Structures are given as C-alpha cells and as structure tokens.
Amino acid sequence: MNQLFLQVFCAIFSGATESISISNEILPFGSPLTALFCLSPLYIAVYKSKSYKQTFWLFFLQTLTVHLLSSYWLANFHGFAAFTLGASALGTAFQGGFCGIIMHVFPSKISKKQNFKNKPDFARIKFSKECYGFAPAGFYMNT
C-alpha cells in the first residue's frame, strides 16, 4: 500500500513539475531546469510497477495532471468548460495511459538473464552485417 501511494505521488509530482516547465503566464519561457528532471519521478514509479494496469494508471494520472495544470485557462469558457477542459483532459489522459502500456512492454520483454557485456559490439556487428553483408574483420556472429 505504501509503495502504491508513493507511485501515485511520483506520477502527480512528475505531472506538476512538467506543467511548470511548460511556458505559462507565471513563467513566460517555462522552467528549463525543471524540464530536465520532471520525468524522473514517473520513470522511478514505472520501474517499480508490477503490471500493465498499474503502469497505465500511472501514466494516466501524470498526463491528466499535466493537461489540467497547463490548460487551466480553458475553464474560462464557463458553459463549455466540461467539453474544452474535461473532454480534452480525459482524451489526452487515455492516450498517455496507452503510452504507459507501451513503456511497460519493452522493459518487461528484456530478460534479466540476457548479458550483453559479453558482446559489446553486438549492435554494430549486426548493423554492418545487414547493411554490407559481412561483419567487421575478426568477428564471427551466428545469426
């Protein structure tokens, strides 16, 4: 329960710091310093997430927070605020959630037992073999 609370806090904190880094009325050029670190809490929370569902909701919360805090001025359209701010916030949050699923897929597919330290030039060799038809001299690779 504590870890889930911490993950939710990290997602909301990441969204708040990202909305600060976007240009707004208070900071006309945004805050480049917070832009450097705004996604770190989210990535920490995603790293500790246990399922696709949890990652979806973390990204959903983060994207919803960014959209609501950076587009608060849309609430000035009083009669249409539910459409201009609410519907766009939900649509954007669902897109962020699906990006979270994709973010969870790739690290979960990498096995912990894979050891690329034994093959430091694997990508370079595979690229040259596919492009040029041969590997660099001195390397042999089974593919």
mmCIF file of N, CA, C and O in Angstrom, residues 7-85:
data_model
loop_
_atom_site.group_PDB
_atom_site.id
_atom_site.type_symbol
_atom_site.label_atom_id
_atom_site.label_comp_id
_atom_site.label_asym_id
_atom_site.label_seq_id
_atom_site.Cartn_x
_atom_site.Cartn_y
_atom_site.Cartn_z
ATOM 1 N N GLN A 7 4.014 5.649 -5.584
ATOM 2 C CA GLN A 7 3.971 5.693 -7.044
ATOM 3 C C GLN A 7 2.971 6.733 -7.532
ATOM 4 O O GLN A 7 3.244 7.477 -8.479
ATOM 5 N N VAL A 8 1.809 6.798 -6.901
ATOM 6 C CA VAL A 8 0.808 7.801 -7.277
ATOM 7 C C VAL A 8 1.346 9.202 -7.010
ATOM 8 O O VAL A 8 1.199 10.108 -7.836
ATOM 9 N N PHE A 9 1.995 9.395 -5.865
ATOM 10 C CA PHE A 9 2.605 10.692 -5.573
ATOM 11 C C PHE A 9 3.655 11.052 -6.623
ATOM 12 O O PHE A 9 3.710 12.194 -7.080
ATOM 13 N N CYS A 10 4.490 10.084 -7.000
ATOM 14 C CA CYS A 10 5.525 10.352 -8.011
ATOM 15 C C CYS A 10 4.901 10.743 -9.345
ATOM 16 O O CYS A 10 5.397 11.643 -10.028
ATOM 17 N N ALA A 11 3.808 10.091 -9.739
ATOM 18 C CA ALA A 11 3.148 10.421 -11.004
ATOM 19 C C ALA A 11 2.565 11.824 -10.963
ATOM 20 O O ALA A 11 2.716 12.603 -11.912
ATOM 21 N N ILE A 12 1.908 12.174 -9.873
ATOM 22 C CA ILE A 12 1.316 13.511 -9.763
ATOM 23 C C ILE A 12 2.397 14.580 -9.632
ATOM 24 O O ILE A 12 2.310 15.650 -10.246
ATOM 25 N N PHE A 13 3.443 14.301 -8.878
ATOM 26 C CA PHE A 13 4.552 15.251 -8.748
ATOM 27 C C PHE A 13 5.250 15.456 -10.092
ATOM 28 O O PHE A 13 5.605 16.579 -10.453
ATOM 29 N N SER A 14 5.413 14.383 -10.841
ATOM 30 C CA SER A 14 6.016 14.495 -12.167
ATOM 31 C C SER A 14 5.149 15.351 -13.085
ATOM 32 O O SER A 14 5.663 16.183 -13.836
ATOM 33 N N GLY A 15 3.839 15.165 -13.023
ATOM 34 C CA GLY A 15 2.934 15.989 -13.830
ATOM 35 C C GLY A 15 2.974 17.456 -13.437
ATOM 36 O O GLY A 15 2.942 18.339 -14.292
ATOM 37 N N ALA A 16 3.053 17.719 -12.122
ATOM 38 C CA ALA A 16 3.110 19.108 -11.664
ATOM 39 C C ALA A 16 4.406 19.785 -12.103
ATOM 40 O O ALA A 16 4.395 20.934 -12.555
ATOM 41 N N THR A 17 5.525 19.083 -11.980
ATOM 42 C CA THR A 17 6.796 19.696 -12.394
ATOM 43 C C THR A 17 6.881 19.847 -13.912
ATOM 44 O O THR A 17 7.482 20.799 -14.394
ATOM 45 N N GLU A 18 6.249 18.935 -14.642
ATOM 46 C CA GLU A 18 6.249 19.097 -16.104
ATOM 47 C C GLU A 18 5.388 20.276 -16.521
ATOM 48 O O GLU A 18 5.731 21.000 -17.468
ATOM 49 N N SER A 19 4.282 20.497 -15.837
ATOM 50 C CA SER A 19 3.442 21.649 -16.184
ATOM 51 C C SER A 19 4.131 22.965 -15.821
ATOM 52 O O SER A 19 3.883 23.992 -16.466
ATOM 53 N N ILE A 20 4.993 22.956 -14.819
ATOM 54 C CA ILE A 20 5.775 24.157 -14.501
ATOM 55 C C ILE A 20 6.800 24.429 -15.604
ATOM 56 O O ILE A 20 7.072 25.582 -15.936
ATOM 57 N N SER A 21 7.336 23.378 -16.186
ATOM 58 C CA SER A 21 8.375 23.567 -17.196
ATOM 59 C C SER A 21 7.815 24.022 -18.540
ATOM 60 O O SER A 21 8.556 24.496 -19.391
ATOM 61 N N ILE A 22 6.504 23.910 -18.744
ATOM 62 C CA ILE A 22 5.872 24.418 -19.964
ATOM 63 C C ILE A 22 5.636 25.919 -19.785
ATOM 64 O O ILE A 22 5.296 26.373 -18.692
ATOM 65 N N SER A 23 5.796 26.686 -20.856
ATOM 66 C CA SER A 23 5.606 28.137 -20.735
ATOM 67 C C SER A 23 4.163 28.440 -20.329
ATOM 68 O O SER A 23 3.216 27.832 -20.808
ATOM 69 N N ASN A 24 4.008 29.392 -19.411
ATOM 70 C CA ASN A 24 2.692 29.766 -18.892
ATOM 71 C C ASN A 24 2.707 31.249 -18.540
ATOM 72 O O ASN A 24 3.652 31.958 -18.852
ATOM 73 N N GLU A 25 1.643 31.709 -17.854
ATOM 74 C CA GLU A 25 1.549 33.129 -17.523
ATOM 75 C C GLU A 25 2.541 33.545 -16.445
ATOM 76 O O GLU A 25 2.988 34.678 -16.411
ATOM 77 N N ILE A 26 2.891 32.627 -15.567
ATOM 78 C CA ILE A 26 3.822 32.951 -14.486
ATOM 79 C C ILE A 26 5.258 32.944 -14.994
ATOM 80 O O ILE A 26 6.024 33.863 -14.725
ATOM 81 N N LEU A 27 5.616 31.901 -15.732
ATOM 82 C CA LEU A 27 6.956 31.793 -16.331
ATOM 83 C C LEU A 27 6.798 31.808 -17.859
ATOM 84 O O LEU A 27 6.484 30.780 -18.455
ATOM 85 N N PRO A 28 7.008 32.942 -18.499
ATOM 86 C CA PRO A 28 6.747 33.043 -19.941
ATOM 87 C C PRO A 28 7.563 32.061 -20.794
ATOM 88 O O PRO A 28 7.101 31.629 -21.845
ATOM 89 N N PHE A 29 8.737 31.698 -20.330
ATOM 90 C CA PHE A 29 9.555 30.759 -21.090
ATOM 91 C C PHE A 29 9.602 29.382 -20.448
ATOM 92 O O PHE A 29 10.412 28.537 -20.831
ATOM 93 N N GLY A 30 8.777 29.158 -19.440
ATOM 94 C CA GLY A 30 8.807 27.885 -18.734
ATOM 95 C C GLY A 30 10.014 27.817 -17.807
ATOM 96 O O GLY A 30 10.654 28.819 -17.527
ATOM 97 N N SER A 31 10.296 26.632 -17.343
ATOM 98 C CA SER A 31 11.453 26.441 -16.482
ATOM 99 C C SER A 31 12.299 25.298 -17.024
ATOM 100 O O SER A 31 11.982 24.131 -16.823
ATOM 101 N N PRO A 32 13.368 25.621 -17.737
ATOM 102 C CA PRO A 32 14.198 24.573 -18.328
ATOM 103 C C PRO A 32 14.839 23.661 -17.283
ATOM 104 O O PRO A 32 15.061 22.485 -17.545
ATOM 105 N N LEU A 33 15.102 24.177 -16.098
ATOM 106 C CA LEU A 33 15.714 23.349 -15.064
ATOM 107 C C LEU A 33 14.772 22.236 -14.612
ATOM 108 O O LEU A 33 15.190 21.084 -14.466
ATOM 109 N N THR A 34 13.498 22.559 -14.416
ATOM 110 C CA THR A 34 12.554 21.506 -14.032
ATOM 111 C C THR A 34 12.261 20.572 -15.200
ATOM 112 O O THR A 34 11.905 19.413 -14.986
ATOM 113 N N ALA A 35 12.414 21.076 -16.418
ATOM 114 C CA ALA A 35 12.188 20.214 -17.583
ATOM 115 C C ALA A 35 13.212 19.083 -17.640
ATOM 116 O O ALA A 35 12.909 17.995 -18.140
ATOM 117 N N LEU A 36 14.405 19.335 -17.139
ATOM 118 C CA LEU A 36 15.432 18.294 -17.146
ATOM 119 C C LEU A 36 15.076 17.120 -16.244
ATOM 120 O O LEU A 36 15.429 15.979 -16.531
ATOM 121 N N PHE A 37 14.370 17.401 -15.157
ATOM 122 C CA PHE A 37 14.141 16.370 -14.147
ATOM 123 C C PHE A 37 12.682 15.988 -13.960
ATOM 124 O O PHE A 37 12.381 15.172 -13.092
ATOM 125 N N CYS A 38 11.775 16.540 -14.737
ATOM 126 C CA CYS A 38 10.348 16.353 -14.459
ATOM 127 C C CYS A 38 9.873 14.912 -14.665
ATOM 128 O O CYS A 38 8.942 14.475 -13.991
ATOM 129 N N LEU A 39 10.471 14.161 -15.540
ATOM 130 C CA LEU A 39 10.012 12.798 -15.782
ATOM 131 C C LEU A 39 10.698 11.752 -14.912
ATOM 132 O O LEU A 39 10.289 10.591 -14.916
ATOM 133 N N SER A 40 11.697 12.149 -14.164
ATOM 134 C CA SER A 40 12.404 11.191 -13.308
ATOM 135 C C SER A 40 11.500 10.515 -12.286
ATOM 136 O O SER A 40 11.556 9.288 -12.140
ATOM 137 N N PRO A 41 10.634 11.242 -11.566
ATOM 138 C CA PRO A 41 9.756 10.541 -10.621
ATOM 139 C C PRO A 41 8.814 9.555 -11.305
ATOM 140 O O PRO A 41 8.534 8.480 -10.764
ATOM 141 N N LEU A 42 8.351 9.910 -12.492
ATOM 142 C CA LEU A 42 7.464 8.994 -13.220
ATOM 143 C C LEU A 42 8.198 7.727 -13.621
ATOM 144 O O LEU A 42 7.673 6.614 -13.486
ATOM 145 N N TYR A 43 9.424 7.875 -14.102
ATOM 146 C CA TYR A 43 10.192 6.697 -14.510
ATOM 147 C C TYR A 43 10.538 5.815 -13.317
ATOM 148 O O TYR A 43 10.566 4.596 -13.436
ATOM 149 N N ILE A 44 10.766 6.415 -12.163
ATOM 150 C CA ILE A 44 11.010 5.622 -10.958
ATOM 151 C C ILE A 44 9.756 4.834 -10.588
ATOM 152 O O ILE A 44 9.826 3.653 -10.250
ATOM 153 N N ALA A 45 8.596 5.479 -10.674
ATOM 154 C CA ALA A 45 7.338 4.807 -10.360
ATOM 155 C C ALA A 45 7.049 3.687 -11.355
ATOM 156 O O ALA A 45 6.593 2.607 -10.971
ATOM 157 N N VAL A 46 7.339 3.913 -12.631
ATOM 158 C CA VAL A 46 7.101 2.885 -13.648
ATOM 159 C C VAL A 46 8.058 1.717 -13.458
ATOM 160 O O VAL A 46 7.675 0.552 -13.639
ATOM 161 N N TYR A 47 9.278 2.005 -13.070
ATOM 162 C CA TYR A 47 10.243 0.939 -12.841
ATOM 163 C C TYR A 47 9.784 0.006 -11.724
ATOM 164 O O TYR A 47 10.010 -1.200 -11.777
ATOM 165 N N LYS A 48 9.098 0.569 -10.736
ATOM 166 C CA LYS A 48 8.633 -0.242 -9.615
ATOM 167 C C LYS A 48 7.237 -0.812 -9.822
ATOM 168 O O LYS A 48 6.738 -1.525 -8.964
ATOM 169 N N SER A 49 6.598 -0.491 -10.937
ATOM 170 C CA SER A 49 5.240 -1.005 -11.164
ATOM 171 C C SER A 49 5.294 -2.492 -11.499
ATOM 172 O O SER A 49 6.252 -2.993 -12.078
ATOM 173 N N LYS A 50 4.227 -3.175 -11.146
ATOM 174 C CA LYS A 50 4.203 -4.620 -11.268
ATOM 175 C C LYS A 50 3.358 -5.133 -12.426
ATOM 176 O O LYS A 50 3.428 -6.299 -12.768
ATOM 177 N N SER A 51 2.536 -4.280 -13.023
ATOM 178 C CA SER A 51 1.649 -4.763 -14.077
ATOM 179 C C SER A 51 1.403 -3.670 -15.117
ATOM 180 O O SER A 51 1.699 -2.496 -14.891
ATOM 181 N N TYR A 52 0.819 -4.105 -16.221
ATOM 182 C CA TYR A 52 0.443 -3.155 -17.267
ATOM 183 C C TYR A 52 -0.635 -2.201 -16.766
ATOM 184 O O TYR A 52 -0.638 -1.020 -17.096
ATOM 185 N N LYS A 53 -1.552 -2.731 -15.987
ATOM 186 C CA LYS A 53 -2.646 -1.924 -15.462
ATOM 187 C C LYS A 53 -2.118 -0.806 -14.570
ATOM 188 O O LYS A 53 -2.558 0.343 -14.661
ATOM 189 N N GLN A 54 -1.178 -1.134 -13.718
ATOM 190 C CA GLN A 54 -0.598 -0.132 -12.824
ATOM 191 C C GLN A 54 0.148 0.940 -13.615
ATOM 192 O O GLN A 54 0.028 2.134 -13.326
ATOM 193 N N THR A 55 0.892 0.525 -14.630
ATOM 194 C CA THR A 55 1.620 1.486 -15.456
ATOM 195 C C THR A 55 0.669 2.373 -16.240
ATOM 196 O O THR A 55 0.903 3.566 -16.402
ATOM 197 N N PHE A 56 -0.422 1.778 -16.734
ATOM 198 C CA PHE A 56 -1.436 2.561 -17.440
ATOM 199 C C PHE A 56 -1.952 3.682 -16.544
ATOM 200 O O PHE A 56 -2.029 4.836 -16.961
ATOM 201 N N TRP A 57 -2.313 3.351 -15.298
ATOM 202 C CA TRP A 57 -2.888 4.352 -14.408
ATOM 203 C C TRP A 57 -1.863 5.385 -13.965
ATOM 204 O O TRP A 57 -2.217 6.558 -13.731
ATOM 205 N N LEU A 58 -0.601 5.004 -13.859
ATOM 206 C CA LEU A 58 0.427 5.988 -13.510
ATOM 207 C C LEU A 58 0.589 7.023 -14.621
ATOM 208 O O LEU A 58 0.637 8.234 -14.367
ATOM 209 N N PHE A 59 0.672 6.553 -15.856
ATOM 210 C CA PHE A 59 0.794 7.483 -16.981
ATOM 211 C C PHE A 59 -0.492 8.287 -17.162
ATOM 212 O O PHE A 59 -0.452 9.458 -17.541
ATOM 213 N N PHE A 60 -1.645 7.652 -16.916
ATOM 214 C CA PHE A 60 -2.925 8.342 -16.994
ATOM 215 C C PHE A 60 -2.936 9.522 -16.023
ATOM 216 O O PHE A 60 -3.292 10.641 -16.401
ATOM 217 N N LEU A 61 -2.552 9.288 -14.774
ATOM 218 C CA LEU A 61 -2.517 10.348 -13.764
ATOM 219 C C LEU A 61 -1.528 11.447 -14.122
ATOM 220 O O LEU A 61 -1.827 12.640 -13.974
ATOM 221 N N GLN A 62 -0.370 11.061 -14.590
ATOM 222 C CA GLN A 62 0.652 12.051 -14.926
ATOM 223 C C GLN A 62 0.188 12.930 -16.083
ATOM 224 O O GLN A 62 0.304 14.151 -16.034
ATOM 225 N N THR A 63 -0.357 12.322 -17.120
ATOM 226 C CA THR A 63 -0.815 13.083 -18.281
ATOM 227 C C THR A 63 -2.011 13.956 -17.933
ATOM 228 O O THR A 63 -2.114 15.099 -18.385
ATOM 229 N N LEU A 64 -2.919 13.420 -17.108
ATOM 230 C CA LEU A 64 -4.078 14.196 -16.672
ATOM 231 C C LEU A 64 -3.634 15.418 -15.859
ATOM 232 O O LEU A 64 -4.136 16.534 -16.066
ATOM 233 N N THR A 65 -2.666 15.234 -14.986
ATOM 234 C CA THR A 65 -2.158 16.341 -14.172
ATOM 235 C C THR A 65 -1.515 17.412 -15.046
ATOM 236 O O THR A 65 -1.770 18.611 -14.865
ATOM 237 N N VAL A 66 -0.692 16.992 -15.986
ATOM 238 C CA VAL A 66 -0.044 17.968 -16.882
ATOM 239 C C VAL A 66 -1.085 18.741 -17.675
ATOM 240 O O VAL A 66 -1.024 19.966 -17.778
ATOM 241 N N HIS A 67 -2.060 18.029 -18.205
ATOM 242 C CA HIS A 67 -3.053 18.706 -19.046
ATOM 243 C C HIS A 67 -3.914 19.670 -18.233
ATOM 244 O O HIS A 67 -4.173 20.795 -18.677
ATOM 245 N N LEU A 68 -4.350 19.237 -17.051
ATOM 246 C CA LEU A 68 -5.209 20.117 -16.248
ATOM 247 C C LEU A 68 -4.459 21.336 -15.735
ATOM 248 O O LEU A 68 -5.010 22.441 -15.712
ATOM 249 N N LEU A 69 -3.198 21.170 -15.340
ATOM 250 C CA LEU A 69 -2.451 22.310 -14.809
ATOM 251 C C LEU A 69 -1.953 23.251 -15.898
ATOM 252 O O LEU A 69 -1.814 24.456 -15.666
ATOM 253 N N SER A 70 -1.669 22.728 -17.078
ATOM 254 C CA SER A 70 -1.159 23.602 -18.136
ATOM 255 C C SER A 70 -2.282 24.218 -18.975
ATOM 256 O O SER A 70 -2.058 25.215 -19.657
ATOM 257 N N SER A 71 -3.480 23.659 -18.911
ATOM 258 C CA SER A 71 -4.597 24.183 -19.708
ATOM 259 C C SER A 71 -5.732 24.685 -18.833
ATOM 260 O O SER A 71 -6.891 24.626 -19.216
ATOM 261 N N TYR A 72 -5.400 25.167 -17.657
ATOM 262 C CA TYR A 72 -6.433 25.625 -16.726
ATOM 263 C C TYR A 72 -7.240 26.783 -17.292
ATOM 264 O O TYR A 72 -8.394 26.987 -16.931
ATOM 265 N N TRP A 73 -6.662 27.539 -18.200
ATOM 266 C CA TRP A 73 -7.337 28.691 -18.762
ATOM 267 C C TRP A 73 -8.552 28.292 -19.589
ATOM 268 O O TRP A 73 -9.438 29.112 -19.838
ATOM 269 N N LEU A 74 -8.653 27.034 -20.005
ATOM 270 C CA LEU A 74 -9.825 26.591 -20.760
ATOM 271 C C LEU A 74 -11.090 26.588 -19.906
ATOM 272 O O LEU A 74 -12.198 26.544 -20.430
ATOM 273 N N ALA A 75 -10.938 26.618 -18.586
ATOM 274 C CA ALA A 75 -12.100 26.663 -17.693
ATOM 275 C C ALA A 75 -12.814 28.012 -17.762
ATOM 276 O O ALA A 75 -13.939 28.141 -17.265
ATOM 277 N N ASN A 76 -12.199 29.013 -18.400
ATOM 278 C CA ASN A 76 -12.843 30.321 -18.533
ATOM 279 C C ASN A 76 -14.062 30.270 -19.456
ATOM 280 O O ASN A 76 -14.888 31.173 -19.430
ATOM 281 N N PHE A 77 -14.175 29.246 -20.285
ATOM 282 C CA PHE A 77 -15.350 29.065 -21.128
ATOM 283 C C PHE A 77 -16.405 28.354 -20.278
ATOM 284 O O PHE A 77 -16.595 27.156 -20.375
ATOM 285 N N HIS A 78 -17.058 29.113 -19.421
ATOM 286 C CA HIS A 78 -17.891 28.563 -18.350
ATOM 287 C C HIS A 78 -18.892 27.524 -18.841
ATOM 288 O O HIS A 78 -18.967 26.438 -18.287
ATOM 289 N N GLY A 79 -19.675 27.830 -19.840
ATOM 290 C CA GLY A 79 -20.684 26.889 -20.305
ATOM 291 C C GLY A 79 -20.095 25.684 -21.005
ATOM 292 O O GLY A 79 -20.701 24.610 -21.043
ATOM 293 N N PHE A 80 -18.917 25.847 -21.560
ATOM 294 C CA PHE A 80 -18.299 24.769 -22.336
ATOM 295 C C PHE A 80 -17.070 24.179 -21.653
ATOM 296 O O PHE A 80 -16.310 23.451 -22.275
ATOM 297 N N ALA A 81 -16.860 24.497 -20.390
ATOM 298 C CA ALA A 81 -15.660 24.035 -19.689
ATOM 299 C C ALA A 81 -15.591 22.516 -19.626
ATOM 300 O O ALA A 81 -14.508 21.935 -19.697
ATOM 301 N N ALA A 82 -16.738 21.865 -19.501
ATOM 302 C CA ALA A 82 -16.741 20.396 -19.451
ATOM 303 C C ALA A 82 -16.222 19.814 -20.757
ATOM 304 O O ALA A 82 -15.599 18.745 -20.770
ATOM 305 N N PHE A 83 -16.483 20.494 -21.862
ATOM 306 C CA PHE A 83 -16.031 19.992 -23.153
ATOM 307 C C PHE A 83 -14.603 20.426 -23.458
ATOM 308 O O PHE A 83 -13.796 19.624 -23.911
ATOM 309 N N THR A 84 -14.305 21.713 -23.229
ATOM 310 C CA THR A 84 -12.983 22.208 -23.612
ATOM 311 C C THR A 84 -11.882 21.697 -22.710
ATOM 312 O O THR A 84 -10.795 21.383 -23.174
ATOM 313 N N LEU A 85 -12.152 21.594 -21.413
ATOM 314 C CA LEU A 85 -11.117 21.132 -20.487
ATOM 315 C C LEU A 85 -11.309 19.671 -20.105
ATOM 316 O O LEU A 85 -10.376 18.877 -20.157
#
